[in-house]
Short mmCIF file of C-alpha atoms and ligand atoms in Angstrom, two decimals:
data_model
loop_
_atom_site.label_atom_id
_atom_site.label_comp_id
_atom_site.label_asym_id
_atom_site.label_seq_id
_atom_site.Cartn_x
_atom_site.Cartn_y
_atom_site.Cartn_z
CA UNK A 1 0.00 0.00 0.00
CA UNK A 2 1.50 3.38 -0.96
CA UNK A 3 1.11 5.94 1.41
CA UNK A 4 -1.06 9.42 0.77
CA UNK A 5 -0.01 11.77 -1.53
CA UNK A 6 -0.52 15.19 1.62
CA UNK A 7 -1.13 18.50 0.26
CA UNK A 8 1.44 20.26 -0.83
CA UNK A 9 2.40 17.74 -3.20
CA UNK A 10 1.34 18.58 -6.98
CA UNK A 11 -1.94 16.93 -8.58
CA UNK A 12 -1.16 17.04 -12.73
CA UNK A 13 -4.67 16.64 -14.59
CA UNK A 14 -4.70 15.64 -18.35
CA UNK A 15 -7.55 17.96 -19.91
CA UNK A 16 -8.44 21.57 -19.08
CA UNK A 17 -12.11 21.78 -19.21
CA UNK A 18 -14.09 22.69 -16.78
CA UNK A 19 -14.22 19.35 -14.86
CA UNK A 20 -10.19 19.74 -14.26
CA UNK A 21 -11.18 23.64 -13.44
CA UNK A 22 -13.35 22.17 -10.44
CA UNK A 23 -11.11 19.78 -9.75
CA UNK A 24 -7.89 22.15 -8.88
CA UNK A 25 -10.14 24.70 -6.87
CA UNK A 26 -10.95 21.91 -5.04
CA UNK A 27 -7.47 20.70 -4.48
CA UNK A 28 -6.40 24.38 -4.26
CA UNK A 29 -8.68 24.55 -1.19
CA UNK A 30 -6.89 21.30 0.03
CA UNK A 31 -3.58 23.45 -0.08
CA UNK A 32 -2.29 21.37 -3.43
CA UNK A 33 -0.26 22.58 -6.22
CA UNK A 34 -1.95 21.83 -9.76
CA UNK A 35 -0.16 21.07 -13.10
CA UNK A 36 -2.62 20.94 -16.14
CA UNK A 37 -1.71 19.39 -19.84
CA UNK A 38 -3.93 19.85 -22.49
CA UNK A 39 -3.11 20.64 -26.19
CA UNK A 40 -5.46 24.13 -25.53
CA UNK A 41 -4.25 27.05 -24.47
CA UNK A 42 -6.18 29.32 -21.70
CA UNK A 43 -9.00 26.59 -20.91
CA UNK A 44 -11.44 26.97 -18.09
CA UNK A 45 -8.60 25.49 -15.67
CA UNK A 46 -5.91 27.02 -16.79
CA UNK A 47 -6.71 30.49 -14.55
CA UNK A 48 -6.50 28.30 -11.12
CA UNK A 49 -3.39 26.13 -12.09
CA UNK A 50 -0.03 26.72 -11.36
CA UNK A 51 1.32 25.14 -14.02
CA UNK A 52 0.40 25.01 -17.47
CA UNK A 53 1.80 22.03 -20.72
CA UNK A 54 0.16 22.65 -24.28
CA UNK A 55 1.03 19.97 -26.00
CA UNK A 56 -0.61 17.21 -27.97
CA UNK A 57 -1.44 14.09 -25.84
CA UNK A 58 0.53 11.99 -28.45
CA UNK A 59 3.35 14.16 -27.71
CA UNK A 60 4.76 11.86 -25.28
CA UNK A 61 8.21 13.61 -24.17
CA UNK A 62 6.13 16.34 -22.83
CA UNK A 63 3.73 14.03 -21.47
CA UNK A 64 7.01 12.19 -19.15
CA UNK A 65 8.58 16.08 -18.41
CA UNK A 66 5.11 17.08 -16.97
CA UNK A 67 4.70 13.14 -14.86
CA UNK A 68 8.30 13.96 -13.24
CA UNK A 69 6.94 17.46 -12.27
CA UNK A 70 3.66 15.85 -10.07
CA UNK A 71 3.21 13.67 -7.38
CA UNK A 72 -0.09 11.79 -9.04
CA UNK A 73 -2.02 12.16 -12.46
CA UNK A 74 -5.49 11.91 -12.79
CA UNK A 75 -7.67 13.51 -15.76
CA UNK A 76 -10.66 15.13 -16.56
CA UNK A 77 -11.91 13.28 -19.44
CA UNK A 78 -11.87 9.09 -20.95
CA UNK A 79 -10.36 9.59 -24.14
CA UNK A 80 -7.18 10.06 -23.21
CA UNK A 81 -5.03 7.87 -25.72
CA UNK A 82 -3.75 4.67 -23.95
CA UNK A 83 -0.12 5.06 -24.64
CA UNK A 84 -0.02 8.82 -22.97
CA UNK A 85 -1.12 7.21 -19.45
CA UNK A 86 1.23 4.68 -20.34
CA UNK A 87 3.98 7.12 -20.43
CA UNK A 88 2.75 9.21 -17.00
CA UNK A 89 2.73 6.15 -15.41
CA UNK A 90 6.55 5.83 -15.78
CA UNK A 91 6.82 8.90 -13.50
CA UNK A 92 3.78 8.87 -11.04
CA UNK A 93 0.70 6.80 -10.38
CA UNK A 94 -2.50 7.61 -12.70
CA UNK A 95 -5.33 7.18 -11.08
CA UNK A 96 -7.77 5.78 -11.94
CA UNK A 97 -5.34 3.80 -13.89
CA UNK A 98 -4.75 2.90 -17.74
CA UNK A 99 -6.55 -0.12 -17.86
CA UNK A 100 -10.25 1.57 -16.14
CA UNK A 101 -9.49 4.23 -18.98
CA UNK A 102 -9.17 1.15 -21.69
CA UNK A 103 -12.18 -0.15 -20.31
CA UNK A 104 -14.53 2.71 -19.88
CA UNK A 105 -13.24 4.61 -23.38
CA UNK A 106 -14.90 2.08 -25.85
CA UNK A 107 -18.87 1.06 -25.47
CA UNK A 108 -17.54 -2.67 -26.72
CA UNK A 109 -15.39 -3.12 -24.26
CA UNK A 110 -17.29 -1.94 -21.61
CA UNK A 111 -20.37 -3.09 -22.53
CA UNK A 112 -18.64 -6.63 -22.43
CA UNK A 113 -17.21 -6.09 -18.84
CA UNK A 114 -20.57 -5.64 -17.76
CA UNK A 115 -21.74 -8.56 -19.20
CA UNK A 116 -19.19 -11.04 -18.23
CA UNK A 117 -19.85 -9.62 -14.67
CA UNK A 118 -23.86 -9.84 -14.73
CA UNK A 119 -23.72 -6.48 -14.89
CA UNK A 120 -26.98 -5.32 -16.13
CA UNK A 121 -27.72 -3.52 -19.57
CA UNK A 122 -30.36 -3.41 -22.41
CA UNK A 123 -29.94 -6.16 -24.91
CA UNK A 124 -26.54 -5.34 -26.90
CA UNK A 125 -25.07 -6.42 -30.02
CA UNK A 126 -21.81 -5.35 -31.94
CA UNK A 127 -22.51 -4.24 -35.58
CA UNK A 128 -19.58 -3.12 -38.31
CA UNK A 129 -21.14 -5.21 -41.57
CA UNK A 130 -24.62 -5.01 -42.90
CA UNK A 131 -24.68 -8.72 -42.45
CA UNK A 132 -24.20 -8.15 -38.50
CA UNK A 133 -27.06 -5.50 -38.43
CA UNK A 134 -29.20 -7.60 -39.53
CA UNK A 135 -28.20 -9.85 -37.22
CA UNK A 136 -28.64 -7.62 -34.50
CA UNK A 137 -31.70 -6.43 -35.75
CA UNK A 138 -33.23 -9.83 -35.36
CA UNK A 139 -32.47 -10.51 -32.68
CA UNK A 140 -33.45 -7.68 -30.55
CA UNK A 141 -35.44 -5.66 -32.96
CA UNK A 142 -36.62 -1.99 -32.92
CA UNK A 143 -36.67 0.04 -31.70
CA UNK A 144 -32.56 0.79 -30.57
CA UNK A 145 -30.09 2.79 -31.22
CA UNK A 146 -26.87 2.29 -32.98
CA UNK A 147 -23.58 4.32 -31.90
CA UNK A 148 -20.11 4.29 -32.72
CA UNK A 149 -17.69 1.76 -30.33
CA UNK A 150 -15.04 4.81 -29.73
CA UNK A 151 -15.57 8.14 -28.72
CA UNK A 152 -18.80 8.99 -27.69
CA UNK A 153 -20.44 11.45 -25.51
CA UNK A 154 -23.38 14.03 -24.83
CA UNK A 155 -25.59 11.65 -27.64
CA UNK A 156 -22.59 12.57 -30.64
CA UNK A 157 -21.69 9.33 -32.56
CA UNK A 158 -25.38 7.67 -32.07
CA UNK A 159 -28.62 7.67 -34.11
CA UNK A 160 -31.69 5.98 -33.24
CA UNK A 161 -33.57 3.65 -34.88
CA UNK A 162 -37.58 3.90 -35.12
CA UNK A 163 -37.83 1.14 -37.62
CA UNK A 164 -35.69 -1.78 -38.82
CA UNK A 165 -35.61 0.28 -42.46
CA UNK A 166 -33.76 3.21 -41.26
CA UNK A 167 -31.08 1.03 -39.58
CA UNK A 168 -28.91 0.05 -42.95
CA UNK A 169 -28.55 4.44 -43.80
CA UNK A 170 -27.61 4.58 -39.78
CA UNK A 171 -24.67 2.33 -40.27
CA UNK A 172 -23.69 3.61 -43.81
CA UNK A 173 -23.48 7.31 -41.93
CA UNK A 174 -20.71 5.59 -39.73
CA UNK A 175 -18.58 4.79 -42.40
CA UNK A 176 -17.42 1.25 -41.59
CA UNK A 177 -16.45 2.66 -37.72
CA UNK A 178 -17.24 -0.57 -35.24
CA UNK A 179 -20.70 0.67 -33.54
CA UNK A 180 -23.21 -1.31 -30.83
CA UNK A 181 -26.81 -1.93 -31.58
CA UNK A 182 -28.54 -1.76 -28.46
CA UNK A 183 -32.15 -2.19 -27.74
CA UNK A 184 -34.39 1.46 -26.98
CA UNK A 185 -34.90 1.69 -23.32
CA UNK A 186 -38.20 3.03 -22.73
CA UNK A 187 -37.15 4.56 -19.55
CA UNK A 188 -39.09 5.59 -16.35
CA UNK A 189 -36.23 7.50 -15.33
CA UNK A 190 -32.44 8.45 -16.19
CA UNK A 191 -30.11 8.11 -12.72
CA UNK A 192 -26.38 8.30 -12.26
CA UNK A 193 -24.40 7.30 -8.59
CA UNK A 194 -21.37 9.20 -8.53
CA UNK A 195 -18.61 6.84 -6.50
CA UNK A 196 -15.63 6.88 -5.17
CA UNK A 197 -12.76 4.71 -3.75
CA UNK A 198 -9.37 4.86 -2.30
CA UNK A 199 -6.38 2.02 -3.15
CA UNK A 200 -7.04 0.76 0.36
CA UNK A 201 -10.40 0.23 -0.94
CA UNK A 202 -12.85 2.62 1.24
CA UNK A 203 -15.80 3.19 -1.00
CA UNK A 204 -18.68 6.39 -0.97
CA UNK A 205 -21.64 6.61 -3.21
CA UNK A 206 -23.39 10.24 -3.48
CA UNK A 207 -26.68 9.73 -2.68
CA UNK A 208 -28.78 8.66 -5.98
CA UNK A 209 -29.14 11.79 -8.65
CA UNK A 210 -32.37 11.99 -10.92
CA UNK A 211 -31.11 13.42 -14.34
CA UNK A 212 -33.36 14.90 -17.11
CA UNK A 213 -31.69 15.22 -20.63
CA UNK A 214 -32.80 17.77 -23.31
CA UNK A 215 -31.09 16.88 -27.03
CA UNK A 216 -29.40 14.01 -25.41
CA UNK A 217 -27.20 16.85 -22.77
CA UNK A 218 -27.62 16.53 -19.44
CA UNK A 219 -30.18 19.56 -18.19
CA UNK A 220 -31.27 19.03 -14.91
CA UNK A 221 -29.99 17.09 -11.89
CA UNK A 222 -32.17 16.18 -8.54
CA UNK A 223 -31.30 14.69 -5.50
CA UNK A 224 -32.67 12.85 -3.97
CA UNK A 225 -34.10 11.07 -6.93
CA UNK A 226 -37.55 9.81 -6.94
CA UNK A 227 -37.04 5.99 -6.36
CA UNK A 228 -37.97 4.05 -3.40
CA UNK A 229 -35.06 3.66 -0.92
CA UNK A 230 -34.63 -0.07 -2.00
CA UNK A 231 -34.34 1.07 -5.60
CA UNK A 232 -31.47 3.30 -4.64
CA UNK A 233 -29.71 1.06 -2.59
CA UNK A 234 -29.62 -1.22 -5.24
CA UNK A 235 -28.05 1.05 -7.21
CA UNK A 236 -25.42 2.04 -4.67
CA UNK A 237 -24.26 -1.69 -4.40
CA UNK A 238 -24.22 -2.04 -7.87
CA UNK A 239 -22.37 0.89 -8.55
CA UNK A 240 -19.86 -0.53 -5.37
CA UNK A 241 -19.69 -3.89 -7.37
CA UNK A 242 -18.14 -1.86 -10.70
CA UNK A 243 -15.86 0.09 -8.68
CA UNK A 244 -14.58 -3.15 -6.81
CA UNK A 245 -14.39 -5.19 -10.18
CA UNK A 246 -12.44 -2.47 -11.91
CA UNK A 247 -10.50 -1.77 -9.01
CA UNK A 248 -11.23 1.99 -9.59
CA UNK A 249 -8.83 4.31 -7.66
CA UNK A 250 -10.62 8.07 -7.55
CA UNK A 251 -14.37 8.44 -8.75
CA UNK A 252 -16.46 6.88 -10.95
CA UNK A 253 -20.03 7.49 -12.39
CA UNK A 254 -22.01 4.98 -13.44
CA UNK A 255 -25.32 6.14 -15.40
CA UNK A 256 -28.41 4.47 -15.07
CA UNK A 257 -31.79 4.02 -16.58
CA UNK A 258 -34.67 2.76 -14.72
CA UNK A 259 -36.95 0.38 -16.81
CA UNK A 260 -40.55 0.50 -17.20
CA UNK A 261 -40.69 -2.73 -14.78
CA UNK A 262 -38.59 -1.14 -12.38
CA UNK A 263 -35.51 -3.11 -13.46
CA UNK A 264 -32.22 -0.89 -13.54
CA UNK A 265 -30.10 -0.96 -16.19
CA UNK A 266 -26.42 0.54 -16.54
CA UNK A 267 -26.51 2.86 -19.67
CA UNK A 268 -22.54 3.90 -19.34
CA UNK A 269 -19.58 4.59 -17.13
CA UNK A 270 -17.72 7.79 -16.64
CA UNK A 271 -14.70 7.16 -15.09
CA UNK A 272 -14.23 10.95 -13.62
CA UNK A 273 -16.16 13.09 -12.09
CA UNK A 274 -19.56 13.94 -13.82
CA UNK A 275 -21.57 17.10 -14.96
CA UNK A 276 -24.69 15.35 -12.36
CA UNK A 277 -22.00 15.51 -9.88
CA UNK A 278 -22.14 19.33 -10.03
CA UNK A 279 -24.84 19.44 -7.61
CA UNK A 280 -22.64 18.06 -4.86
CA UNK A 281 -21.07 21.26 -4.74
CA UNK A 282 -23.90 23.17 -3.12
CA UNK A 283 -26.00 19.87 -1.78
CA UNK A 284 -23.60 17.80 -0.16
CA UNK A 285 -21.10 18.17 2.99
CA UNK A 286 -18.15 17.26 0.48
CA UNK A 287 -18.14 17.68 -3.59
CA UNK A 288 -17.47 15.44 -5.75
CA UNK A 289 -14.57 17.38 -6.72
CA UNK A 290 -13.04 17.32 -3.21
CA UNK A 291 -13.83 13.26 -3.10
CA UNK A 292 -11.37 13.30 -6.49
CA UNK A 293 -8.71 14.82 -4.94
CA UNK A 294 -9.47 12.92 -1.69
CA UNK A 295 -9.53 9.73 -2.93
CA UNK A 296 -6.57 10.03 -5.72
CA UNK A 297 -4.14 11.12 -2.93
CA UNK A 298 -4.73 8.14 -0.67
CA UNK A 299 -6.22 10.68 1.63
CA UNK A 300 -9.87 9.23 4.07
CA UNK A 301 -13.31 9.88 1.59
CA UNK A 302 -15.46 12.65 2.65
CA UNK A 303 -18.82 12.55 3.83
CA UNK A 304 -21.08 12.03 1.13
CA UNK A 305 -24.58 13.67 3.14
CA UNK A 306 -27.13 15.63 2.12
CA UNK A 307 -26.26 19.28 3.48
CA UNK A 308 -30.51 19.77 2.52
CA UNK A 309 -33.35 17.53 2.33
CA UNK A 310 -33.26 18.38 -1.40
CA UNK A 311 -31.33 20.19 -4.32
CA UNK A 312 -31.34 20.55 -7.94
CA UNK A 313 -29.11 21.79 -10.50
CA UNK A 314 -29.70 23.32 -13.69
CA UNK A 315 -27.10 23.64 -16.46
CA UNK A 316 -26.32 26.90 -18.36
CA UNK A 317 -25.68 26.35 -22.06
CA UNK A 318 -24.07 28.64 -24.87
CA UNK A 319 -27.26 28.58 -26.14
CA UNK A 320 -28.36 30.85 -23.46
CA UNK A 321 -26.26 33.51 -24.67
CA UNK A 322 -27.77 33.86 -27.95
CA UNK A 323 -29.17 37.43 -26.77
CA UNK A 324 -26.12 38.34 -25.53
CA UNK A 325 -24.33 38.14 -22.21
CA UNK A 326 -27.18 37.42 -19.84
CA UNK A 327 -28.24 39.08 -16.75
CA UNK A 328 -26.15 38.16 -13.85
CA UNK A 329 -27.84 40.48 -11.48
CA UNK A 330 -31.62 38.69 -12.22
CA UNK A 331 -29.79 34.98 -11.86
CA UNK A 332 -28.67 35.93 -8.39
CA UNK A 333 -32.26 37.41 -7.29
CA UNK A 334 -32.64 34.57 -5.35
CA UNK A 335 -30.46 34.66 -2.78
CA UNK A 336 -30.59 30.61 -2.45
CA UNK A 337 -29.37 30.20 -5.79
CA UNK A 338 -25.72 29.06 -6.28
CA UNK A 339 -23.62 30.28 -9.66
CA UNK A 340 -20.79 28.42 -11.20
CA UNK A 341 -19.50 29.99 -14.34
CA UNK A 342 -16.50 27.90 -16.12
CA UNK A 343 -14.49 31.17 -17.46
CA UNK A 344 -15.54 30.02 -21.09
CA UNK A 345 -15.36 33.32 -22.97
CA UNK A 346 -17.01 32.35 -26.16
CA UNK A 347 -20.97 31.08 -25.81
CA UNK A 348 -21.39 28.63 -28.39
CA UNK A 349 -24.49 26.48 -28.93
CA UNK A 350 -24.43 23.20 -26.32
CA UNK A 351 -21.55 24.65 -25.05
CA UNK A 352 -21.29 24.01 -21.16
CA UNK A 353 -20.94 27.66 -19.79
CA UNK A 354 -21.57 27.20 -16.09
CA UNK A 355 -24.48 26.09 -14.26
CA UNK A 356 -26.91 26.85 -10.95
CA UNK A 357 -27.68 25.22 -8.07
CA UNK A 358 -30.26 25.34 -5.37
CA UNK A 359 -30.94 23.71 -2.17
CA UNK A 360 -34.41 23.78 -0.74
CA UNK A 361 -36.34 21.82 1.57
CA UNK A 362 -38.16 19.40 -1.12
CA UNK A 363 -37.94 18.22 -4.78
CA UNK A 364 -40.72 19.70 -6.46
CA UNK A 365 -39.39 23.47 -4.83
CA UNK A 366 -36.31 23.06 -6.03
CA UNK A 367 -36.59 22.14 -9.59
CA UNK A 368 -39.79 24.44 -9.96
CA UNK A 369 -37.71 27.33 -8.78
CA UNK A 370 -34.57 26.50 -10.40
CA UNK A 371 -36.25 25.76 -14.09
CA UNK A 372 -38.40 29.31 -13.64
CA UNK A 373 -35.20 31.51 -12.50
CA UNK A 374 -33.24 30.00 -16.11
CA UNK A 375 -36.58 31.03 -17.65
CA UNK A 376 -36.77 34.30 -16.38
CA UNK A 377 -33.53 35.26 -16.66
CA UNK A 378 -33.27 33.96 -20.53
CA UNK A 379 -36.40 34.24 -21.17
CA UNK A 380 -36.48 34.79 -24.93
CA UNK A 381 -33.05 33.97 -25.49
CA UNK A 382 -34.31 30.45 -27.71
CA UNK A 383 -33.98 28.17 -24.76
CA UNK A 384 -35.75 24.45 -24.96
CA UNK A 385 -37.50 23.86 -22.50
CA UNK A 386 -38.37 20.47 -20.67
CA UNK A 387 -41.93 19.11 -20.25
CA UNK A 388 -42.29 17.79 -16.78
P1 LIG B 401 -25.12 8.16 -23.97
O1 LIG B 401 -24.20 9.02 -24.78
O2 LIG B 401 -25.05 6.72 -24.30
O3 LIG B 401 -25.01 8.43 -22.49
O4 LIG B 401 -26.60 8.65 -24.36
C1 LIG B 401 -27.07 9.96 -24.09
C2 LIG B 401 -28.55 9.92 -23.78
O5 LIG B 401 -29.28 9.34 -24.87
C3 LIG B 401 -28.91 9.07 -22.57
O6 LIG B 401 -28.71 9.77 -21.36
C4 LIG B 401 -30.37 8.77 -22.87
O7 LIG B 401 -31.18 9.90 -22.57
C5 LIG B 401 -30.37 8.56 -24.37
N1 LIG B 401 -30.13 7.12 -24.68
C6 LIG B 401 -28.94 6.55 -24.95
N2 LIG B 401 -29.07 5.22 -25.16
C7 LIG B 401 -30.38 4.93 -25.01
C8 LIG B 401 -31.15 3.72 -25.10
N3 LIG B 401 -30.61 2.54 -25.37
N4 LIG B 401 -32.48 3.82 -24.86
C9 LIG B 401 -33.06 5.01 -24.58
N5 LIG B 401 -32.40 6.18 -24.50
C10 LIG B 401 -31.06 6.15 -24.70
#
């Protein structure tokens, strides 16, 4: 067993986006020294590091200088290329480590870890050749929804398929990439438990978020969600059974839908922290964020408890911009509401810009209140809007 990594030490965090923003003020509050690498200049956490590489990921001399310079890597994002943590790892731990990363970065491969651990998913088939879409198709029919094997996230890289006749034009817009047909979830409800463990294997699940999507992006986050307790502690001890298996070292998020029959089903694994985890920030007596750093650096997990009997959260997209800079004053009316703004100077559409949170004494208060301050303060400025 290796012994913690105390503050003081240097965390170095592959990616620059606002989830490695978070994650250095929270280590910055922790009294750590942050390195980031990313090949963009003046990202969202590039302001609260203390150190800053540019440099491709492939670019694997830099990758080794910036390793020697940090006591432990960890990054913000899965599609970091498997030969760049191979080359950190000559210098200082990565955690969680290559192989989680291998895993988690290719629906194939971790759709078939769940499966050879009774893990359970909607029915899932691999498709490349018209021959195996067919295949697929008859076996568990449509409606599903094909999407590529490699690099996919926020709903890019997946189409879905109404009827079995649309399904040959979805694969031919793929171009011969390896995709997975799986079958259409009519879902009650979309979850996600945001975990985390240490290498002496101490595990913490936040307490069960409820997400809502709008044009497949995460919009709104509640907690607690709106499943029976025996619901949500099955999905804390299933989401303790992937962390064990994988042997995860920092946190994890697995999403979840709930079936129509009340089943649960794993949709995907994040292994970082997660845009539902945003709530924890203002909900919970330690943020996800803080449990990253914690659990990374060896360091006892945080407390994981509600700091309200309810919160929500409520992203801010470019899209919101599309009148021009909104009105910061009118968001912070209520004094209950929280602001997180990711230093993003351009407002591009679907572009995460920041988001709001708000803790309240029950569900239905919190997300009414949340959803009607983003109205009022955009209102007209083209937002979508969610039913329900
Ligand atoms: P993903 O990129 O796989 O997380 O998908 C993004 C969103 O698309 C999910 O959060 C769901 O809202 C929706 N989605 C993805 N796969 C399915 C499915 N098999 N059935 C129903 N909805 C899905």
């Amino acid at each position: 067993m290796t012994r913690p990594i105390p503050p003081g030490s240097t965390i170095g965090i592959l990616g620059s986006g606002q989830l490695g923003r978070m994650i250095a003020l929270a280590a910055r509050n922790l009294g750590y020294r942050i390195a980031i690498f990313s090949p963009e200049a003046d990202a969202p956490a590039a302001s609260v590091a203390d150190e800053e590489f540019v440099a491709d990921y492939l670019d694997l001399d830099r990758i080794r200088e910036f390793a020697r310079q940090v006591d432990v890597v960890t990054f913000e994002f899965e599609n970091v290329p498997s030969v760049t943590t191979r080359a950190a790892a000559e210098f200082a731990p990565v955690r969680p480590d290559g192989q989680v990363l291998h895993v988690t970065q290719n629906r194939l491969r971790e759709k078939s870890f769940l499966k050879e651990n009774s893990f359970p998913t909607t029915p899932w088939m691999r498709v490349q050749q018209p021959s195996e879409l067919q295949a697929a198709l008859a076996q568990i029919g449509a409606p599903g929804v094909l999407k590529t094997a490699d690099f996919g996230y926020d709903g890019k890289g997946q189409v879905k398929i109404q009827r079995a006749e649309e399904a040959p034009a979805a694969l031919a817009s793929f171009n011969g990439q390896e995709t997975v047909y799986e079958g259409f979830v009519d879902f009650e409800m979309e979850l996600s438990v945001v975990a985390a463990r240490t290498e002496a294997g101490e595990f913490k699940a936040f307490p069960v978020f409820e997400n809502r999507h709008a044009h497949h992006i995460l919009d709104v986050t509640v907690v607690p969600a709106g499943i029976s307790p025996k619901l949500a502690a099955q999905a804390e001890e299933l989401t303790r059974g992937i962390l064990e298996k994988l042997q995860v070292v920092g946190v994890l998020t697995v999403e979840l839908f709930v079936a129509r029959d009340g089943r649960l089903l794993v949709n995907e694994l994040a292994p970082r922290v997660h845009n539902s985890g945003h709530i924890t920030m203002d909900a919970c007596i330690t943020c996800q964020f803080e449990q990253q750093v914690r659990a990374i650096c060896g360091l006892p997990l945080g407390s994981t408890g509600l700091n309200a009997p309810a919160a929500a959260m409520a992203n801010l997209l470019g899209d919101l911009w599309a009148k021009g800079a909104p009105n910061w004053s009118a968001v912070l009316s209520d004094p209950g509401v929280k602001l997180h703004l990711y230093g993003k100077a351009e407002a591009r559409r679907g572009r995460k810009m920041g988001h709001m949170n708000l803790a309240g004494t029950d569900r239905e208060t919190v997300v009414r209140t949340i959803l009607a301050q983003r109205e009022r303060v955009f209102a007209g400025a083209g937002v979508v809007q969610l039913a329900g």
